[in-house]
mmCIF file of C-alpha atoms in Angstrom:
data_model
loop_
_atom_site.group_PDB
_atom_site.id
_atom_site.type_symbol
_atom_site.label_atom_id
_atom_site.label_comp_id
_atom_site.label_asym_id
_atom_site.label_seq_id
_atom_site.Cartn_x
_atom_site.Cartn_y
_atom_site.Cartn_z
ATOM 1 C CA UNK A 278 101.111 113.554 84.621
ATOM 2 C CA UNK A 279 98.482 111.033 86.424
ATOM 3 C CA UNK A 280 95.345 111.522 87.485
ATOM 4 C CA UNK A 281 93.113 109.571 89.139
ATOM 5 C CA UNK A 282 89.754 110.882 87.734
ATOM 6 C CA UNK A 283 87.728 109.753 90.684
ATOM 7 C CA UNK A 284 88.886 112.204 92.695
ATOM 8 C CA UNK A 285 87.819 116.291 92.176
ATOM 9 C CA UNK A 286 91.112 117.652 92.772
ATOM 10 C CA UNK A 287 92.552 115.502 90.063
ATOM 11 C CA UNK A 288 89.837 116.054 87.914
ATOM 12 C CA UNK A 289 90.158 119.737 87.928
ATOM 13 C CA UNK A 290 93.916 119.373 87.505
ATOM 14 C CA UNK A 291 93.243 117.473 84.468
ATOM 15 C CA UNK A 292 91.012 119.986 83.209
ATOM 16 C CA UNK A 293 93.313 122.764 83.207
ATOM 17 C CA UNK A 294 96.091 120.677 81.992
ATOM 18 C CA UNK A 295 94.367 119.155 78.794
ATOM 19 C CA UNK A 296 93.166 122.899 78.427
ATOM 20 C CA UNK A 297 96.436 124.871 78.064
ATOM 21 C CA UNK A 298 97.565 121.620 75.856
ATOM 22 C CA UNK A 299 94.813 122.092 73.846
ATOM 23 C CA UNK A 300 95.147 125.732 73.366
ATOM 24 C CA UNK A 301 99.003 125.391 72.523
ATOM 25 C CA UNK A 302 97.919 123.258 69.552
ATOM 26 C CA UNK A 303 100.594 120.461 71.277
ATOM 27 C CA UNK A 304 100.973 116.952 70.167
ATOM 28 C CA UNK A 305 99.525 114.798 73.557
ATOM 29 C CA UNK A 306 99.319 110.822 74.342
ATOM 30 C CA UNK A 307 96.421 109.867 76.530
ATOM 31 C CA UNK A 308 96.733 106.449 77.872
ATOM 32 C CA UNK A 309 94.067 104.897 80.803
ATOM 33 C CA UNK A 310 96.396 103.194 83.367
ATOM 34 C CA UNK A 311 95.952 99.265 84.639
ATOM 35 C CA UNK A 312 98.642 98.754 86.834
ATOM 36 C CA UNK A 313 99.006 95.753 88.665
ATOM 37 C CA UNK A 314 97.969 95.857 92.205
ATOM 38 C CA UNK A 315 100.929 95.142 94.915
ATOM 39 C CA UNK A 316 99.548 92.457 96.255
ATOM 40 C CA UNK A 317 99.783 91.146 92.719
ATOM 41 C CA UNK A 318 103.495 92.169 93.460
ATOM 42 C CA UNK A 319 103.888 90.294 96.514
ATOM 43 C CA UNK A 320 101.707 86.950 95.245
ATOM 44 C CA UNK A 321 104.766 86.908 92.658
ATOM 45 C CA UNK A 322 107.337 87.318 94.852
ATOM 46 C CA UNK A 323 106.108 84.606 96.767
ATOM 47 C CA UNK A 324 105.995 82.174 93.789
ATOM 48 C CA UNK A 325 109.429 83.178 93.179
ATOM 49 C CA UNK A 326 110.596 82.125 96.322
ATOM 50 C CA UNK A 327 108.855 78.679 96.129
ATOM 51 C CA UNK A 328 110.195 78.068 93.027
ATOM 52 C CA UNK A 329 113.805 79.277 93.767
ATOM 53 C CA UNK A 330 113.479 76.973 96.775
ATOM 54 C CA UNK A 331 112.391 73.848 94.841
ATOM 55 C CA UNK A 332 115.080 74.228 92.543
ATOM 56 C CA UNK A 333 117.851 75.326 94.759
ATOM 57 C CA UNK A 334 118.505 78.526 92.302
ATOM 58 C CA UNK A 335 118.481 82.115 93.535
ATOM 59 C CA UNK A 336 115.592 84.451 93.598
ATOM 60 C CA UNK A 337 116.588 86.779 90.805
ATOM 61 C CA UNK A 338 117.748 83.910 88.117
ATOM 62 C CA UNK A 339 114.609 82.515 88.775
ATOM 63 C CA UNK A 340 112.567 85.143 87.922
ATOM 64 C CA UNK A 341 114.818 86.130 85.080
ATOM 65 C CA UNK A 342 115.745 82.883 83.548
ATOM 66 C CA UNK A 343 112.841 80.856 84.137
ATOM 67 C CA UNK A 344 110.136 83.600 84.942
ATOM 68 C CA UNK A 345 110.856 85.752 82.252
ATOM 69 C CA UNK A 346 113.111 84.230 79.570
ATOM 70 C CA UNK A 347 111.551 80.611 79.461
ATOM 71 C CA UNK A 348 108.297 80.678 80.683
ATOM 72 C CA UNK A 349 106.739 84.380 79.512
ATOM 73 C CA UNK A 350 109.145 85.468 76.610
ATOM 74 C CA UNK A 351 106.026 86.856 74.502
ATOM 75 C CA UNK A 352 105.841 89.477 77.875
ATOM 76 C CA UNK A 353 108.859 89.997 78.779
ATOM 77 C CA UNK A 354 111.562 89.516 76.026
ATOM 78 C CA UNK A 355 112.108 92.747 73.880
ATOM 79 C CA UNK A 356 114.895 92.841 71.054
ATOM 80 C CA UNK A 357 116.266 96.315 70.892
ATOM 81 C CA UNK A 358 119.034 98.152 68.409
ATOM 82 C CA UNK A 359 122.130 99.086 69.318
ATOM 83 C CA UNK A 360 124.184 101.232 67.612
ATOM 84 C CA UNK A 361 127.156 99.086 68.562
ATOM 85 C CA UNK A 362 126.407 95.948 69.122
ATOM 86 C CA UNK A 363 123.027 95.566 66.920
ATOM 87 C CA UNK A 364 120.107 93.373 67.946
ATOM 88 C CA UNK A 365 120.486 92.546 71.668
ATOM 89 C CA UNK A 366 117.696 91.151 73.714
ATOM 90 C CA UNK A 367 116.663 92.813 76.970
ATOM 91 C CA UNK A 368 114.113 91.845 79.439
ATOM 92 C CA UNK A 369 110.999 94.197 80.445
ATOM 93 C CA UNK A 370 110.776 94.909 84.152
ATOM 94 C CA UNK A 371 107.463 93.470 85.890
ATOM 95 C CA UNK A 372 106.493 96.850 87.269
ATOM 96 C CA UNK A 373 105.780 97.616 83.698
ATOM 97 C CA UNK A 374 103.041 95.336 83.394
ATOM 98 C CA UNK A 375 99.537 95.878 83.376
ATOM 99 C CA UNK A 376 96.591 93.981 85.772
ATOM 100 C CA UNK A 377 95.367 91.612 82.966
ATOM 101 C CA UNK A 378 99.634 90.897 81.810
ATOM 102 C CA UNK A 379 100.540 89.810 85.173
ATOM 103 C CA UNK A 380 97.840 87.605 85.600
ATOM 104 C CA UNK A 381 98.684 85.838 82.883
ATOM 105 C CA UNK A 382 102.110 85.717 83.625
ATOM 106 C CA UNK A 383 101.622 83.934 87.047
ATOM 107 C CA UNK A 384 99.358 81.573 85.403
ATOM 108 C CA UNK A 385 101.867 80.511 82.771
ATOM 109 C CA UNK A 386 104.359 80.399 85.426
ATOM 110 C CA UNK A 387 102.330 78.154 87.811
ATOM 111 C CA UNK A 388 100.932 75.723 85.128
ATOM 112 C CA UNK A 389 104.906 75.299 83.433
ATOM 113 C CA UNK A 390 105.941 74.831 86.996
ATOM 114 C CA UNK A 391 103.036 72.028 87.700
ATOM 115 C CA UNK A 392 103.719 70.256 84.122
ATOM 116 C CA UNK A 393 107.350 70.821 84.003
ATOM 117 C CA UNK A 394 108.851 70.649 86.871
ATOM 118 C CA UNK A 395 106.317 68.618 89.623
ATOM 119 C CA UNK A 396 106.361 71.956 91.522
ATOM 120 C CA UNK A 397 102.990 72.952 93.351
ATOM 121 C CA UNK A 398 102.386 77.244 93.381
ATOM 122 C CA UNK A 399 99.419 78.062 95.394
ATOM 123 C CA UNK A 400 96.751 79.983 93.809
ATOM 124 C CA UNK A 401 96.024 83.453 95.129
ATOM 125 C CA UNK A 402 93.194 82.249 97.090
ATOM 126 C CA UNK A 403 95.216 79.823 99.116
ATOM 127 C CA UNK A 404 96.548 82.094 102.224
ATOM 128 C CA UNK A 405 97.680 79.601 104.494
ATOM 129 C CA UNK A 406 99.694 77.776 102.175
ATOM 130 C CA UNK A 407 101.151 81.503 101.215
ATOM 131 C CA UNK A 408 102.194 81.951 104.866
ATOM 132 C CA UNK A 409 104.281 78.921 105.082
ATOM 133 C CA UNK A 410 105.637 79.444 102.244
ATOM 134 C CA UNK A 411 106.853 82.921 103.176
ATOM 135 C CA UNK A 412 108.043 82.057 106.173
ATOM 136 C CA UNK A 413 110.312 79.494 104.945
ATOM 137 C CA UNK A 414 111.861 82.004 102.141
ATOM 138 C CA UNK A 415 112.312 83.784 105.348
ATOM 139 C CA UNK A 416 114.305 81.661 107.112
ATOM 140 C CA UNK A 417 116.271 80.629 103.962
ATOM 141 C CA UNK A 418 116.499 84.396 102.757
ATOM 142 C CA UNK A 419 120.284 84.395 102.800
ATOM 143 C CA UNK A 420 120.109 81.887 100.471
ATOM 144 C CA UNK A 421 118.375 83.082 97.851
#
């Protein structure tokens, strides 16, 4: 269940949830959630599509291969049991990530792809270099 506690109705909800919990003697988690906002989301997207541009690579291996694997591994790299197969490595999905984890994810990913690779990302603040730059992974959507 989640509330947002700045509103009464989901306050009172709360209440009586936490309440009958309480009374049932259960076992509870309470975490405060930081999601990312979506224009977080979108920024990323963006710098995806820049980067899968640049280096002629689509969208998704970008943002698993270099996004992910290379550049963020401490984020998004998880090594999970199998039964079968043993350790395997799997990736953690972005959505996942909290406000404060994404930033730093786009800043790792804009400063490797400055240093590394000669490639320019805009900064957040820049919205006119964000519109041309979505317009061209427009026109070369297909592509990537």
């Amino acid at each position: 269940m989640i509330c947002d506690l700045s509103k009464p109705l989901d306050r009172q909800k709360f209440k009586t949830r936490v309440n009958h919990l309480y009374e049932k003697g259960a076992v509870v988690e309470l975490v405060e959630k930081t999601k990312r906002s979506l224009s977080q989301n979108s920024y990323l997207h963006v710098l995806l599509g820049i980067l899968a541009l640049d280096q002629g690579e689509k969208m998704e291996f970008v943002k698993d291969y270099y996004y992910k694997r290379l550049v963020n591994p401490d984020i998004f790299v998880l090594t999970k049991e199998d039964r079968i197969l043993g350790k395997v490595e799997v990736l953690r999905s972005s959505k996942d990530l909290t406000k404060e984890e994404m930033s730093k994810s786009i800043d790792k990913l804009r400063n490797w792809a400055s240093s590394e690779l000669g490639c320019y990302l805009p900064s957040a603040d820049e919205e006119s270099l964000l519109q041309q730059a979505e317009m061209e992974i427009q026109r070369y959507r297909s592509y990537l």
